[in-house]
Amino acid sequence: MSDNTNSTENKLNGNRPKNFIYEIIDKDIEINKWGGRVHTRFPPEPNGYLHIGHAKSICLNYGIARDYNGKFNLRFDDTNPTKEEQEYVDSIIEDVKWLKADFENRILFASDYFEQMYEWAVKLIKKGKAYVDDLKLDEMRDHRGTVTEAGKESPFRNRSIEENLDLFERMRKGEFKNGEKVLRAKIDMSSPNMLMRDPVMYRIIHSSHHRTGDDWCIYPTYDWAHGLEDSIEGITHSICTLEFEVHRPLYDWFLDELEIYHPQQIEFARLNLSYTVMSKRKLLELVQESFVDGWDDPRMPTISGLRRRGFTPESIINFAEIVGVAKRDAMTDIALLEYAIREDLNKRAQRVMVVLKPLKVIITNFDEGKIEELEALNNPEDPSMGKRTVPFTKEIYIEQADFSENPPKGYHRLVPGGEVRLRYAYIIKCDQVIKNEKGEVIELYCSIDPDSKSGSGKSTKKVKGTIHWVSADQSVEIEARLYDRLFIVEDPAGEKEKDYRELINKNSLEIISGAKAEPFVKSAKAGDRFQFERNGYFCVDSKYSTESKLVFNRTVTLKDTWAKSLKQ
Ligand code: ATP
Ligand code: MG
């Protein structure tokens, strides 16, 4: 942990983080590789919304460009028309911008390179390094061999260059059906690296592409396309996750055979976060099967979900920084992400008092109709945020949980005959408890100690507890949505016995409709963030808030399990 703290401090001091990627780049600059140039990219496939793992990759790649005065590209790896959509492109651009990763208008698309890729494929065919294969998919699989057993060569492997050129051109023209033919690299069917066993470069897909329409019916595979895209853009450090380490020899082979500009690939461990899933396929299923209410559901680990939940970009950037980069896969505790947002909001969130589950209190010795405006701090952490007034009236609400007839040990809130301080107001005493016919407490009759007004200095009386409250008739009704983790186990995708869907937390959303807020929140707009004193940080929901009723999402509670574990 101490290393992580150091790296955060270094960042604050304007120093570069110390990690193995920065060490590699420092050396490259020292030996003047690429003339000291640094150019990174973030290359998402537009087949879903971005998640917190992508955020880590964005922060890392953009951070490097920023720290070395280099450049950062946003490039869509849009090589598979069947899964990609414009909606995803738009959401990705919005999310990358929101994370303040500056791509200076360089929004690039792999589909713009299709013609160049085609020419390069022709070049490989002419060199005798690629061939058209008629094997069916399952036959190809059978020919591939195993980790311990060499593969078998396809009977079509030794077609003449002329025949391959002719067939490949006809593939492009649309003369064949899906799956009838593929273009493969001619490498080595007995290579110990299975990926080198004549990998597929092009397959026939008669589908419209979201950008190129029906111009193409052959599409490059990821393995063929990815290194070429980096090469075309002059990327210096092509940073990707560990699973691509075994693909590197293949990317190298393509670039070397084509004799084109060759970026350096560097792999790092992907981010895994506890109590959630990160695979785009699973996130899509959660949306399609209505386990959540869209990609931006505040319980989703997507950037849009986190934004709607109330996370700030700064908290996510800082989280990525604290997590750092590593060479080995690990599970990051979601409590660390919660810690990052608490740290940020503690410094800047406007405080307000909101009673989530109201219990009416009638102040017997306060005049009916009188409104006393009491001063309250907007943020005790930041005096420059100033003060506001909160109306105090004869009838107020307190939390049901702040009153108990049978208090457990150490309960410092209101009990029959007991006293408690109302935040920014008076000390009250509970004189009488009113119940309904079912025996439930419905109202309390209390009296204030008029000398105990906060800040008046008239009374030295001390009580153990301070609770929040709101005026009954001067408050506004709001809806509060409280979230819990989306899954009940740490690693839902890693469970062998059960499908991850069975591990969804059925109580991950609690909707509280009759909450009462002090009048200050009336003017709040979608996305505004607050601390509801004692109840957590909340953000105005952009989807469900209406003119007549504000809906708040709880971003995070105030209880910090992470900082506590740091102290131990
Ligand atoms: P898939 O390829 O299965 O659709 P993906 O999450 O890899 O899913 P991409 O669009 O390929 O999606 O990801 C874009 C970039 O984000 C890649 O460079 C990838 O390495 C990086 N990335 C994806 N997931 C993570 C993660 N959990 N942690 C860090 N980086 C990630
Ligand atoms: Mg990927």
Coordinates of N, CA and C in Angstrom, one line a residue, residues 287-457:
V287 N -27.9 -5.8 -19.5 CA -28.8 -4.8 -20.1 C -30.0 -5.4 -20.9
Q288 N -29.6 -6.4 -21.8 CA -30.6 -7.0 -22.6 C -31.6 -7.8 -21.8
E289 N -31.2 -8.4 -20.8 CA -32.1 -9.3 -20.0 C -32.7 -8.5 -18.8
S290 N -32.6 -7.2 -18.9 CA -33.2 -6.3 -17.9 C -32.9 -6.5 -16.5
F291 N -31.7 -7.0 -16.2 CA -31.3 -7.1 -14.8 C -31.0 -5.7 -14.3
V292 N -30.6 -4.8 -15.2 CA -30.4 -3.4 -14.8 C -31.2 -2.5 -15.9
D293 N -31.2 -1.2 -15.6 CA -32.0 -0.4 -16.4 C -31.1 0.4 -17.3
G294 N -30.5 -0.3 -18.3 CA -29.6 0.3 -19.3 C -28.1 0.3 -18.9
W295 N -27.3 0.7 -19.9 CA -25.9 0.7 -19.7 C -25.5 1.7 -18.7
D296 N -26.3 2.7 -18.5 CA -25.9 3.8 -17.5 C -26.6 3.6 -16.2
D297 N -27.1 2.4 -15.9 CA -27.7 2.1 -14.6 C -26.6 2.4 -13.6
P298 N -27.0 3.2 -12.5 CA -25.9 3.5 -11.5 C -25.2 2.4 -10.8
R299 N -25.7 1.1 -11.0 CA -25.0 0.0 -10.4 C -24.0 -0.6 -11.3
M300 N -24.0 -0.2 -12.6 CA -23.1 -0.8 -13.6 C -21.7 -0.2 -13.4
P301 N -20.7 -1.0 -13.7 CA -19.3 -0.5 -13.6 C -18.9 0.3 -14.9
T302 N -19.9 0.7 -15.7 CA -19.6 1.5 -16.9 C -19.3 2.9 -16.5
I303 N -18.6 3.6 -17.3 CA -18.3 5.0 -17.1 C -19.6 5.8 -17.0
S304 N -20.5 5.5 -17.9 CA -21.8 6.2 -17.9 C -22.6 5.9 -16.6
G305 N -22.5 4.7 -16.1 CA -23.2 4.3 -14.9 C -22.6 5.1 -13.7
L306 N -21.2 5.1 -13.7 CA -20.6 5.8 -12.6 C -20.9 7.3 -12.6
R307 N -20.9 7.8 -13.8 CA -21.2 9.2 -13.9 C -22.6 9.5 -13.4
R308 N -23.6 8.7 -13.8 CA -25.0 8.9 -13.3 C -25.1 8.7 -11.8
R309 N -24.2 7.8 -11.3 CA -24.2 7.5 -9.9 C -23.7 8.7 -9.1
G310 N -22.9 9.6 -9.8 CA -22.3 10.8 -9.1 C -20.8 10.8 -9.0
F311 N -20.2 9.8 -9.6 CA -18.7 9.9 -9.6 C -18.2 11.1 -10.4
T312 N -17.1 11.6 -9.9 CA -16.4 12.7 -10.7 C -15.3 12.1 -11.5
P313 N -15.0 12.8 -12.6 CA -13.9 12.3 -13.4 C -12.6 12.2 -12.6
E314 N -12.4 13.3 -11.8 CA -11.2 13.3 -11.0 C -11.0 12.1 -10.1
S315 N -12.2 11.6 -9.5 CA -12.1 10.5 -8.6 C -11.6 9.2 -9.4
I316 N -12.1 9.1 -10.6 CA -11.7 7.9 -11.4 C -10.3 8.0 -11.9
I317 N -9.8 9.2 -12.3 CA -8.4 9.4 -12.6 C -7.5 9.1 -11.5
N318 N -7.9 9.6 -10.3 CA -7.1 9.3 -9.1 C -7.1 7.8 -8.7
F319 N -8.3 7.2 -8.9 CA -8.4 5.8 -8.6 C -7.4 5.0 -9.5
A320 N -7.4 5.3 -10.8 CA -6.5 4.7 -11.8 C -5.0 4.9 -11.4
E321 N -4.8 6.1 -10.9 CA -3.4 6.4 -10.4 C -3.0 5.5 -9.2
I322 N -3.9 5.4 -8.3 CA -3.6 4.6 -7.0 C -3.4 3.2 -7.4
V323 N -4.3 2.6 -8.3 CA -4.2 1.2 -8.6 C -2.8 0.9 -9.3
G324 N -2.4 1.9 -10.1 CA -1.1 1.7 -10.7 C -1.1 0.7 -11.8
V325 N 0.1 0.3 -12.4 CA 0.1 -0.7 -13.4 C 1.0 -1.8 -12.9
A326 N 0.6 -3.0 -13.3 CA 1.3 -4.2 -12.8 C 1.4 -5.2 -14.0
K327 N 2.3 -6.2 -13.8 CA 2.5 -7.2 -14.8 C 1.7 -8.5 -14.5
R328 N 1.1 -8.5 -13.3 CA 0.3 -9.7 -12.9 C -1.1 -9.4 -12.6
D329 N -2.0 -10.3 -13.0 CA -3.5 -10.0 -12.7 C -3.8 -10.1 -11.2
A330 N -4.6 -9.2 -10.8 CA -5.1 -9.2 -9.4 C -6.5 -8.6 -9.3
M331 N -7.1 -8.8 -8.2 CA -8.5 -8.3 -8.0 C -8.4 -7.0 -7.1
T332 N -8.9 -5.9 -7.7 CA -8.9 -4.7 -6.9 C -10.2 -4.6 -6.1
D333 N -10.1 -4.2 -4.8 CA -11.2 -4.1 -4.0 C -12.1 -2.8 -4.4
I334 N -13.4 -3.1 -4.6 CA -14.3 -2.0 -5.0 C -14.3 -0.8 -3.9
A335 N -13.9 -1.2 -2.7 CA -13.8 -0.2 -1.6 C -12.8 0.9 -2.0
L336 N -11.8 0.5 -2.8 CA -10.8 1.5 -3.2 C -11.4 2.6 -4.1
L337 N -12.3 2.2 -5.0 CA -13.0 3.1 -5.8 C -13.9 4.0 -5.0
E338 N -14.5 3.4 -4.0 CA -15.4 4.2 -3.1 C -14.6 5.2 -2.3
Y339 N -13.4 4.8 -1.9 CA -12.5 5.7 -1.2 C -12.2 6.9 -2.0
A340 N -11.9 6.6 -3.3 CA -11.4 7.7 -4.2 C -12.5 8.7 -4.4
I341 N -13.8 8.3 -4.5 CA -14.9 9.3 -4.7 C -15.2 10.0 -3.4
R342 N -15.1 9.3 -2.2 CA -15.3 10.0 -0.9 C -14.3 11.1 -0.7
E343 N -13.0 10.8 -1.0 CA -11.9 11.8 -0.8 C -12.2 13.0 -1.6
D344 N -12.7 12.8 -2.8 CA -13.0 14.0 -3.7 C -14.2 14.7 -3.2
L345 N -15.3 14.0 -3.0 CA -16.5 14.7 -2.6 C -16.5 15.4 -1.2
N346 N -15.7 14.8 -0.3 CA -15.6 15.4 1.0 C -15.1 16.8 0.8
K347 N -14.2 17.0 -0.1 CA -13.6 18.3 -0.3 C -14.5 19.3 -0.9
R348 N -15.4 18.8 -1.8 CA -16.2 19.8 -2.6 C -17.7 19.7 -2.5
A349 N -18.2 18.7 -1.9 CA -19.7 18.5 -1.9 C -20.4 19.5 -1.0
Q350 N -21.4 20.1 -1.5 CA -22.3 21.0 -0.7 C -23.0 20.1 0.3
R351 N -23.0 20.5 1.6 CA -23.7 19.7 2.6 C -25.2 20.2 2.7
V352 N -26.1 19.2 2.9 CA -27.5 19.6 3.2 C -28.1 18.5 4.1
M353 N -29.2 18.9 4.7 CA -29.8 17.9 5.6 C -31.1 17.4 4.9
V354 N -31.1 16.1 4.9 CA -32.2 15.3 4.2 C -32.6 14.2 5.1
V355 N -33.9 14.1 5.4 CA -34.4 13.0 6.2 C -34.9 11.9 5.3
L356 N -34.3 10.8 5.3 CA -34.7 9.7 4.3 C -36.0 9.0 4.8
K357 N -36.1 8.7 6.1 CA -37.3 8.0 6.5 C -37.8 8.8 7.7
P358 N -38.8 9.7 7.4 CA -39.2 10.7 8.4 C -40.0 10.2 9.5
L359 N -39.8 10.8 10.7 CA -40.6 10.7 11.9 C -40.9 12.1 12.3
K360 N -42.2 12.4 12.5 CA -42.6 13.8 12.8 C -42.3 14.1 14.3
V361 N -41.8 15.3 14.5 CA -41.5 15.8 15.9 C -42.2 17.2 16.0
I362 N -43.0 17.3 17.1 CA -43.7 18.6 17.3 C -43.0 19.2 18.5
I363 N -42.6 20.5 18.2 CA -41.9 21.2 19.3 C -42.9 22.0 20.1
T364 N -43.2 21.6 21.3 CA -44.3 22.1 22.0 C -44.1 23.6 22.4
N365 N -42.9 24.0 22.7 CA -42.6 25.3 23.1 C -42.0 26.2 22.0
F366 N -42.5 26.0 20.8 CA -42.1 26.8 19.6 C -43.4 27.3 18.9
D367 N -43.4 28.6 18.6 CA -44.7 29.2 18.1 C -45.1 28.6 16.7
E368 N -46.4 28.3 16.6 CA -47.0 27.9 15.3 C -46.8 29.0 14.3
G369 N -46.4 28.7 13.1 CA -46.3 29.7 12.0 C -44.9 30.4 12.0
K370 N -44.2 30.3 13.1 CA -42.9 31.0 13.1 C -41.8 30.3 12.3
I371 N -41.0 31.0 11.6 CA -39.9 30.4 10.8 C -38.6 31.0 11.3
E372 N -37.8 30.3 11.9 CA -36.5 30.8 12.3 C -35.4 30.3 11.4
E373 N -34.7 31.3 10.8 CA -33.7 30.9 9.8 C -32.3 30.7 10.6
L374 N -31.8 29.5 10.5 CA -30.6 29.2 11.3 C -29.4 29.0 10.3
E375 N -28.3 29.4 10.7 CA -27.1 29.4 9.8 C -26.5 28.0 9.8
A376 N -26.1 27.5 8.6 CA -25.5 26.2 8.5 C -24.3 26.4 7.5
L377 N -23.2 25.6 7.8 CA -22.0 25.6 6.9 C -22.3 24.8 5.7
N378 N -21.9 25.3 4.5 CA -22.0 24.6 3.3 C -21.0 23.5 3.2
N379 N -19.8 23.6 3.7 CA -18.9 22.5 3.8 C -17.8 22.8 4.8
P380 N -17.9 22.1 6.0 CA -17.0 22.4 7.1 C -15.5 22.2 6.6
E381 N -15.3 21.4 5.5 CA -13.9 21.2 5.0 C -13.4 22.4 4.3
D382 N -14.3 23.2 3.8 CA -13.9 24.3 3.0 C -14.7 25.6 3.3
P383 N -14.2 26.4 4.2 CA -15.0 27.6 4.7 C -15.3 28.5 3.5
S384 N -14.5 28.5 2.5 CA -14.8 29.4 1.3 C -16.1 29.1 0.7
M385 N -16.7 27.9 0.9 CA -18.0 27.6 0.3 C -19.1 28.3 1.1
G386 N -18.8 29.0 2.2 CA -19.8 29.8 2.8 C -20.9 29.1 3.6
K387 N -21.9 29.9 3.8 CA -23.0 29.4 4.7 C -24.4 29.6 4.0
R388 N -25.3 28.9 4.5 CA -26.7 29.1 4.0 C -27.6 29.1 5.3
T389 N -28.9 29.4 5.1 CA -29.8 29.3 6.2 C -30.8 28.1 6.0
V390 N -31.1 27.5 7.2 CA -32.1 26.4 7.2 C -33.3 26.8 8.1
P391 N -34.5 26.7 7.6 CA -35.6 27.1 8.4 C -36.0 26.1 9.5
F392 N -36.2 26.7 10.7 CA -36.7 25.8 11.8 C -38.1 26.2 12.1
T393 N -39.0 25.2 12.3 CA -40.4 25.5 12.5 C -40.9 24.6 13.6
K394 N -42.2 24.7 14.0 CA -42.8 24.0 15.1 C -42.8 22.5 14.8
E395 N -43.1 22.2 13.5 CA -43.1 20.7 13.2 C -41.9 20.4 12.3
I396 N -41.1 19.4 12.8 CA -40.0 19.0 12.0 C -40.0 17.5 11.8
Y397 N -39.0 17.0 10.9 CA -38.8 15.6 10.8 C -37.4 15.2 11.2
I398 N -37.4 14.1 11.9 CA -36.0 13.4 12.1 C -36.1 12.0 11.5
E399 N -35.0 11.4 11.4 CA -35.0 10.0 10.9 C -35.6 9.1 11.9
Q400 N -36.4 8.1 11.4 CA -37.0 7.1 12.3 C -35.9 6.4 13.1
A401 N -34.8 6.2 12.5 CA -33.7 5.4 13.2 C -33.0 6.3 14.3
D402 N -33.3 7.6 14.3 CA -32.7 8.4 15.4 C -33.5 8.5 16.6
F403 N -34.6 7.7 16.7 CA -35.4 7.6 17.9 C -35.5 6.1 18.3
S404 N -35.3 5.8 19.6 CA -35.5 4.4 20.0 C -36.1 4.3 21.4
E405 N -37.1 3.5 21.5 CA -37.7 3.2 22.8 C -36.9 2.2 23.6
N406 N -36.2 1.3 22.9 CA -35.4 0.3 23.5 C -34.0 0.4 22.9
P407 N -33.3 1.5 23.3 CA -32.0 1.7 22.6 C -30.9 0.7 23.0
P408 N -30.2 0.3 22.0 CA -29.0 -0.6 22.2 C -28.0 0.1 23.0
K409 N -27.0 -0.6 23.5 CA -25.9 0.1 24.3 C -25.2 1.0 23.4
G410 N -24.8 2.2 23.9 CA -24.0 3.1 23.1 C -24.8 3.9 22.1
Y411 N -26.2 3.9 22.3 CA -27.1 4.7 21.4 C -27.1 6.1 21.9
H412 N -26.6 7.1 21.1 CA -26.5 8.4 21.6 C -27.6 9.4 21.0
R413 N -28.6 8.7 20.5 CA -29.6 9.6 19.8 C -30.8 9.8 20.7
L414 N -32.0 10.0 20.1 CA -33.1 10.4 21.0 C -33.8 9.2 21.6
V415 N -34.1 9.3 22.9 CA -34.9 8.2 23.6 C -36.0 8.9 24.5
P416 N -37.0 8.2 24.9 CA -38.0 8.9 25.7 C -37.4 9.5 26.9
G417 N -37.7 10.8 27.1 CA -37.1 11.5 28.3 C -35.7 12.0 28.0
G418 N -35.1 11.6 26.9 CA -33.7 12.0 26.7 C -33.5 13.2 25.8
E419 N -32.3 13.6 25.7 CA -32.0 14.9 24.9 C -31.0 14.6 23.8
V420 N -31.1 15.4 22.8 CA -30.2 15.2 21.7 C -30.1 16.6 21.0
R421 N -28.9 16.9 20.3 CA -28.8 18.2 19.6 C -29.3 18.0 18.2
L422 N -30.1 19.0 17.8 CA -30.4 19.1 16.4 C -29.3 19.9 15.7
R423 N -28.7 19.4 14.7 CA -27.6 20.0 14.0 C -28.0 21.5 13.6
Y424 N -27.1 22.4 13.9 CA -27.3 23.8 13.6 C -28.5 24.5 14.3
A425 N -29.1 23.7 15.3 CA -30.3 24.3 15.9 C -30.2 24.1 17.5
Y426 N -31.2 23.5 18.0 CA -31.3 23.5 19.5 C -31.2 22.0 20.0
I427 N -31.0 22.0 21.4 CA -31.1 20.7 22.0 C -32.6 20.4 22.3
I428 N -33.0 19.3 21.9 CA -34.5 18.9 22.2 C -34.6 17.8 23.2
K429 N -35.7 17.8 23.9 CA -36.0 16.7 24.9 C -37.3 16.0 24.5
C430 N -37.2 14.7 24.5 CA -38.4 14.0 24.1 C -39.4 13.8 25.3
D431 N -40.5 14.5 25.2 CA -41.4 14.5 26.4 C -42.5 13.4 26.3
Q432 N -43.0 13.2 25.0 CA -44.1 12.3 24.9 C -44.0 11.5 23.5
V433 N -44.4 10.2 23.6 CA -44.3 9.4 22.4 C -45.7 9.0 22.0
I434 N -46.1 9.4 20.7 CA -47.5 9.0 20.3 C -47.4 7.8 19.3
K435 N -48.3 6.9 19.6 CA -48.3 5.6 18.7 C -49.7 5.5 18.1
N436 N -49.7 4.7 17.0 CA -51.0 4.4 16.4 C -51.6 3.1 17.0
E437 N -52.7 2.6 16.5 CA -53.4 1.5 17.1 C -52.5 0.2 17.0
K438 N -51.6 0.2 16.0 CA -50.7 -1.0 15.9 C -49.5 -0.9 16.8
G439 N -49.4 0.2 17.6 CA -48.3 0.3 18.5 C -47.1 0.9 17.9
E440 N -47.2 1.4 16.6 CA -46.0 2.0 16.0 C -45.9 3.5 16.4
V441 N -44.7 3.9 16.6 CA -44.4 5.3 16.9 C -44.7 6.2 15.7
I442 N -45.6 7.2 15.8 CA -46.0 8.0 14.7 C -45.6 9.5 14.9
E443 N -45.4 9.9 16.1 CA -45.1 11.3 16.4 C -44.4 11.4 17.7
L444 N -43.6 12.5 17.9 CA -42.9 12.7 19.2 C -43.3 14.2 19.6
Y445 N -43.6 14.4 20.8 CA -43.7 15.7 21.3 C -42.5 16.0 22.1
C446 N -41.8 17.1 21.7 CA -40.5 17.4 22.3 C -40.5 18.9 22.6
S447 N -39.6 19.3 23.5 CA -39.4 20.7 23.8 C -38.0 21.1 23.6
I448 N -37.7 22.4 23.2 CA -36.4 22.8 23.0 C -35.9 23.5 24.2
D449 N -34.6 23.5 24.4 CA -34.0 24.4 25.4 C -33.6 25.7 24.7
P450 N -34.3 26.8 24.9 CA -34.1 28.0 24.1 C -32.7 28.5 24.2
D451 N -32.0 28.2 25.3 CA -30.6 28.8 25.4 C -29.6 28.0 24.7
S452 N -30.0 26.9 24.1 CA -29.0 25.9 23.6 C -28.8 26.1 22.1
K453 N -29.2 27.2 21.5 CA -29.1 27.5 20.1 C -27.6 27.4 19.7
S454 N -27.3 26.7 18.6 CA -26.0 26.5 18.1 C -25.3 27.8 17.9
G455 N -24.1 28.0 18.4 CA -23.3 29.2 18.1 C -23.7 30.4 19.0
S456 N -24.8 30.3 19.8 CA -25.2 31.4 20.6 C -24.4 31.6 21.8
G457 N -23.7 30.5 22.3 CA -22.9 30.6 23.5 C -23.6 30.8 24.8

